[in-house]
Amino acid sequence: MSCIVLVLPTSSSLYTCVSPSQEALELFRPDFISRSQGRVRRLEQRALRRRELQDSNPDLVQGLREDRFKQKRNCTTPDPLSDNLFKPRERSISGREMQLRSRRIYNKLPEVTKKKEEEKKRAVSQTNRLRAEVFKKVDLGFIRLLDQILQK
């Protein structure tokens, strides 16, 4: 992989290696880089706040947790400048209803219906076999009885 060395304007003594994929991101997706830098800044601020709060009172720690909860709730609203404007819909179907719907659809599949029909046929043939065995036993018993009566 080729490496391009750039001198950053903030510190002239620091050299960084930039890959071609980073260059492509800088050219074609500057919004991605700015959002990424914003996330890094927020993480640094949180770390700084956490370090400061280790020595302070626990009420501020609770406030920090509430801020984080608010940020999580706002994650579902898309950024208007973003090209990904997917907004999740509110769920109108409960989990139980979804499960019943999936089961109903699954049971209507041709493979499943065919399998159930075969199982029914097997059960019917098994009961018929049992009936035939019972009939044979009864029939043989009746014939033996008749033979005994006729022999006397």
PDB file of C-alpha atoms in Angstrom:
ATOM      1  CA  MET A   1       0.000   0.000   0.000  1.00  0.00           C
ATOM      2  CA  SER A   2       1.381   3.412  -0.910  1.00  0.00           C
ATOM      3  CA  CYS A   3       1.643   6.044   1.758  1.00  0.00           C
ATOM      4  CA  ILE A   4       1.437   9.788   1.215  1.00  0.00           C
ATOM      5  CA  VAL A   5       3.088  11.963   3.853  1.00  0.00           C
ATOM      6  CA  LEU A   6       1.291  15.188   4.722  1.00  0.00           C
ATOM      7  CA  VAL A   7       2.404  17.949   7.039  1.00  0.00           C
ATOM      8  CA  LEU A   8      -0.503  19.070   9.176  1.00  0.00           C
ATOM      9  CA  PRO A   9      -0.921  22.844   9.614  1.00  0.00           C
ATOM     10  CA  THR A  10      -1.396  22.567  13.392  1.00  0.00           C
ATOM     11  CA  SER A  11       2.036  21.150  14.123  1.00  0.00           C
ATOM     12  CA  SER A  12       4.755  21.244  11.500  1.00  0.00           C
ATOM     13  CA  SER A  13       6.840  18.591  13.246  1.00  0.00           C
ATOM     14  CA  LEU A  14       4.066  15.959  12.964  1.00  0.00           C
ATOM     15  CA  TYR A  15       3.981  13.779   9.853  1.00  0.00           C
ATOM     16  CA  THR A  16       1.018  11.527   9.097  1.00  0.00           C
ATOM     17  CA  CYS A  17       0.506   8.720   6.653  1.00  0.00           C
ATOM     18  CA  VAL A  18      -2.652   9.129   4.556  1.00  0.00           C
ATOM     19  CA  SER A  19      -3.910   6.174   2.552  1.00  0.00           C
ATOM     20  CA  PRO A  20      -5.672   6.549  -0.823  1.00  0.00           C
ATOM     21  CA  SER A  21      -8.971   5.599   0.806  1.00  0.00           C
ATOM     22  CA  GLN A  22      -8.600   8.544   3.194  1.00  0.00           C
ATOM     23  CA  GLU A  23      -7.917  10.825   0.236  1.00  0.00           C
ATOM     24  CA  ALA A  24     -11.040   9.552  -1.485  1.00  0.00           C
ATOM     25  CA  LEU A  25     -13.068  10.238   1.645  1.00  0.00           C
ATOM     26  CA  GLU A  26     -11.679  13.763   1.842  1.00  0.00           C
ATOM     27  CA  LEU A  27     -12.572  14.408  -1.783  1.00  0.00           C
ATOM     28  CA  PHE A  28     -15.961  12.741  -2.098  1.00  0.00           C
ATOM     29  CA  ARG A  29     -17.364  12.557   1.436  1.00  0.00           C
ATOM     30  CA  PRO A  30     -16.279  15.583   3.475  1.00  0.00           C
ATOM     31  CA  ASP A  31     -19.540  15.325   5.453  1.00  0.00           C
ATOM     32  CA  PHE A  32     -18.482  11.870   6.675  1.00  0.00           C
ATOM     33  CA  ILE A  33     -15.166  13.234   7.914  1.00  0.00           C
ATOM     34  CA  SER A  34     -16.783  16.208   9.653  1.00  0.00           C
ATOM     35  CA  ARG A  35     -19.305  13.953  11.414  1.00  0.00           C
ATOM     36  CA  SER A  36     -16.510  11.614  12.446  1.00  0.00           C
ATOM     37  CA  GLN A  37     -14.468  14.495  13.829  1.00  0.00           C
ATOM     38  CA  GLY A  38     -17.565  15.703  15.694  1.00  0.00           C
ATOM     39  CA  ARG A  39     -17.981  12.280  17.286  1.00  0.00           C
ATOM     40  CA  VAL A  40     -14.319  12.274  18.313  1.00  0.00           C
ATOM     41  CA  ARG A  41     -14.708  15.739  19.850  1.00  0.00           C
ATOM     42  CA  ARG A  42     -17.817  14.646  21.782  1.00  0.00           C
ATOM     43  CA  LEU A  43     -15.983  11.574  23.077  1.00  0.00           C
ATOM     44  CA  GLU A  44     -13.068  13.723  24.201  1.00  0.00           C
ATOM     45  CA  GLN A  45     -15.470  16.107  25.963  1.00  0.00           C
ATOM     46  CA  ARG A  46     -17.172  13.212  27.729  1.00  0.00           C
ATOM     47  CA  ALA A  47     -13.830  11.815  28.855  1.00  0.00           C
ATOM     48  CA  LEU A  48     -12.817  15.246  30.144  1.00  0.00           C
ATOM     49  CA  ARG A  49     -16.136  15.635  31.990  1.00  0.00           C
ATOM     50  CA  ARG A  50     -15.775  12.153  33.471  1.00  0.00           C
ATOM     51  CA  ARG A  51     -12.297  12.984  34.768  1.00  0.00           C
ATOM     52  CA  GLU A  52     -13.582  16.237  36.266  1.00  0.00           C
ATOM     53  CA  LEU A  53     -16.573  14.511  37.833  1.00  0.00           C
ATOM     54  CA  GLN A  54     -14.507  11.858  39.569  1.00  0.00           C
ATOM     55  CA  ASP A  55     -13.519  14.459  42.141  1.00  0.00           C
ATOM     56  CA  SER A  56     -16.868  16.293  42.286  1.00  0.00           C
ATOM     57  CA  ASN A  57     -20.340  15.432  43.610  1.00  0.00           C
ATOM     58  CA  PRO A  58     -22.550  12.585  42.273  1.00  0.00           C
ATOM     59  CA  ASP A  59     -25.383  14.955  41.231  1.00  0.00           C
ATOM     60  CA  LEU A  60     -23.376  16.057  38.224  1.00  0.00           C
ATOM     61  CA  VAL A  61     -22.755  12.418  37.304  1.00  0.00           C
ATOM     62  CA  GLN A  62     -26.528  11.866  37.193  1.00  0.00           C
ATOM     63  CA  GLY A  63     -26.863  14.939  34.927  1.00  0.00           C
ATOM     64  CA  LEU A  64     -24.259  13.479  32.599  1.00  0.00           C
ATOM     65  CA  ARG A  65     -26.200  10.216  32.386  1.00  0.00           C
ATOM     66  CA  GLU A  66     -29.400  12.116  31.561  1.00  0.00           C
ATOM     67  CA  ASP A  67     -27.586  13.998  28.780  1.00  0.00           C
ATOM     68  CA  ARG A  68     -26.406  10.712  27.337  1.00  0.00           C
ATOM     69  CA  PHE A  69     -29.978   9.316  27.448  1.00  0.00           C
ATOM     70  CA  LYS A  70     -31.265  12.377  25.565  1.00  0.00           C
ATOM     71  CA  GLN A  71     -28.594  11.926  22.919  1.00  0.00           C
ATOM     72  CA  LYS A  72     -29.591   8.287  22.432  1.00  0.00           C
ATOM     73  CA  ARG A  73     -33.216   9.293  21.885  1.00  0.00           C
ATOM     74  CA  ASN A  74     -32.202  11.829  19.231  1.00  0.00           C
ATOM     75  CA  CYS A  75     -30.308   9.213  17.221  1.00  0.00           C
ATOM     76  CA  THR A  76     -33.463   8.161  15.371  1.00  0.00           C
ATOM     77  CA  THR A  77     -33.939  11.552  13.711  1.00  0.00           C
ATOM     78  CA  PRO A  78     -31.791  11.776  10.587  1.00  0.00           C
ATOM     79  CA  ASP A  79     -29.479  14.659   9.862  1.00  0.00           C
ATOM     80  CA  PRO A  80     -31.150  16.836   7.169  1.00  0.00           C
ATOM     81  CA  LEU A  81     -27.807  17.361   5.422  1.00  0.00           C
ATOM     82  CA  SER A  82     -27.215  13.627   5.242  1.00  0.00           C
ATOM     83  CA  ASP A  83     -28.027  11.700   2.101  1.00  0.00           C
ATOM     84  CA  ASN A  84     -29.287   8.809   4.224  1.00  0.00           C
ATOM     85  CA  LEU A  85     -32.725  10.011   5.296  1.00  0.00           C
ATOM     86  CA  PHE A  86     -34.048   6.694   6.564  1.00  0.00           C
ATOM     87  CA  LYS A  87     -36.410   7.360   9.426  1.00  0.00           C
ATOM     88  CA  PRO A  88     -37.702   4.321  11.302  1.00  0.00           C
ATOM     89  CA  ARG A  89     -41.489   4.085  11.494  1.00  0.00           C
ATOM     90  CA  GLU A  90     -43.327   3.616  14.735  1.00  0.00           C
ATOM     91  CA  ARG A  91     -44.169  -0.038  15.272  1.00  0.00           C
ATOM     92  CA  SER A  92     -47.909  -0.589  14.896  1.00  0.00           C
ATOM     93  CA  ILE A  93     -47.805  -4.381  15.290  1.00  0.00           C
ATOM     94  CA  SER A  94     -46.983  -5.993  18.612  1.00  0.00           C
ATOM     95  CA  GLY A  95     -44.457  -8.771  18.877  1.00  0.00           C
ATOM     96  CA  ARG A  96     -47.142 -11.393  19.514  1.00  0.00           C
ATOM     97  CA  GLU A  97     -49.126 -10.322  16.441  1.00  0.00           C
ATOM     98  CA  MET A  98     -45.957 -10.452  14.346  1.00  0.00           C
ATOM     99  CA  GLN A  99     -45.227 -13.954  15.627  1.00  0.00           C
ATOM    100  CA  LEU A 100     -48.749 -15.158  14.786  1.00  0.00           C
ATOM    101  CA  ARG A 101     -48.528 -13.588  11.333  1.00  0.00           C
ATOM    102  CA  SER A 102     -45.210 -15.292  10.604  1.00  0.00           C
ATOM    103  CA  ARG A 103     -46.577 -18.631  11.812  1.00  0.00           C
ATOM    104  CA  ARG A 104     -49.647 -18.261   9.579  1.00  0.00           C
ATOM    105  CA  ILE A 105     -47.505 -17.437   6.543  1.00  0.00           C
ATOM    106  CA  TYR A 106     -45.158 -20.344   7.322  1.00  0.00           C
ATOM    107  CA  ASN A 107     -48.037 -22.812   7.631  1.00  0.00           C
ATOM    108  CA  LYS A 108     -49.312 -21.786   4.187  1.00  0.00           C
ATOM    109  CA  LEU A 109     -46.036 -22.649   2.459  1.00  0.00           C
ATOM    110  CA  PRO A 110     -46.396 -25.524  -0.034  1.00  0.00           C
ATOM    111  CA  GLU A 111     -43.631 -27.601   1.580  1.00  0.00           C
ATOM    112  CA  VAL A 112     -45.258 -27.335   4.993  1.00  0.00           C
ATOM    113  CA  THR A 113     -48.772 -28.140   3.747  1.00  0.00           C
ATOM    114  CA  LYS A 114     -47.440 -31.137   1.805  1.00  0.00           C
ATOM    115  CA  LYS A 115     -45.615 -32.410   4.882  1.00  0.00           C
ATOM    116  CA  LYS A 116     -48.760 -32.087   7.019  1.00  0.00           C
ATOM    117  CA  GLU A 117     -50.833 -33.955   4.409  1.00  0.00           C
ATOM    118  CA  GLU A 118     -48.273 -36.784   4.355  1.00  0.00           C
ATOM    119  CA  GLU A 119     -48.377 -36.992   8.151  1.00  0.00           C
ATOM    120  CA  LYS A 120     -52.188 -37.195   8.050  1.00  0.00           C
ATOM    121  CA  LYS A 121     -52.011 -39.978   5.436  1.00  0.00           C
ATOM    122  CA  ARG A 122     -49.515 -41.885   7.596  1.00  0.00           C
ATOM    123  CA  ALA A 123     -51.772 -41.530  10.638  1.00  0.00           C
ATOM    124  CA  VAL A 124     -54.828 -42.747   8.681  1.00  0.00           C
ATOM    125  CA  SER A 125     -52.954 -45.734   7.262  1.00  0.00           C
ATOM    126  CA  GLN A 126     -51.614 -46.604  10.725  1.00  0.00           C
ATOM    127  CA  THR A 127     -55.126 -46.572  12.219  1.00  0.00           C
ATOM    128  CA  ASN A 128     -56.366 -48.672   9.293  1.00  0.00           C
ATOM    129  CA  ARG A 129     -53.603 -51.230   9.948  1.00  0.00           C
ATOM    130  CA  LEU A 130     -54.547 -51.393  13.619  1.00  0.00           C
ATOM    131  CA  ARG A 131     -58.224 -51.848  12.724  1.00  0.00           C
ATOM    132  CA  ALA A 132     -57.323 -54.630  10.296  1.00  0.00           C
ATOM    133  CA  GLU A 133     -55.284 -56.417  12.981  1.00  0.00           C
ATOM    134  CA  VAL A 134     -58.156 -56.138  15.457  1.00  0.00           C
ATOM    135  CA  PHE A 135     -60.593 -57.400  12.818  1.00  0.00           C
ATOM    136  CA  LYS A 136     -58.316 -60.367  12.034  1.00  0.00           C
ATOM    137  CA  LYS A 137     -58.119 -61.281  15.711  1.00  0.00           C
ATOM    138  CA  VAL A 138     -61.879 -61.012  16.109  1.00  0.00           C
ATOM    139  CA  ASP A 139     -62.468 -62.858  12.840  1.00  0.00           C
ATOM    140  CA  LEU A 140     -60.051 -65.667  13.778  1.00  0.00           C
ATOM    141  CA  GLY A 141     -61.629 -65.933  17.202  1.00  0.00           C
ATOM    142  CA  PHE A 142     -65.089 -66.130  15.676  1.00  0.00           C
ATOM    143  CA  ILE A 143     -64.002 -68.783  13.148  1.00  0.00           C
ATOM    144  CA  ARG A 144     -62.423 -70.890  15.921  1.00  0.00           C
ATOM    145  CA  LEU A 145     -65.602 -70.598  17.933  1.00  0.00           C
ATOM    146  CA  LEU A 146     -67.661 -71.717  14.950  1.00  0.00           C
ATOM    147  CA  ASP A 147     -65.269 -74.634  14.335  1.00  0.00           C
ATOM    148  CA  GLN A 148     -65.583 -75.736  17.946  1.00  0.00           C
ATOM    149  CA  ILE A 149     -69.381 -75.558  17.780  1.00  0.00           C
ATOM    150  CA  LEU A 150     -69.544 -77.425  14.497  1.00  0.00           C
ATOM    151  CA  GLN A 151     -67.189 -80.173  15.695  1.00  0.00           C
ATOM    152  CA  LYS A 152     -69.449 -80.986  18.618  1.00  0.00           C
TER     153      LYS A 152
END
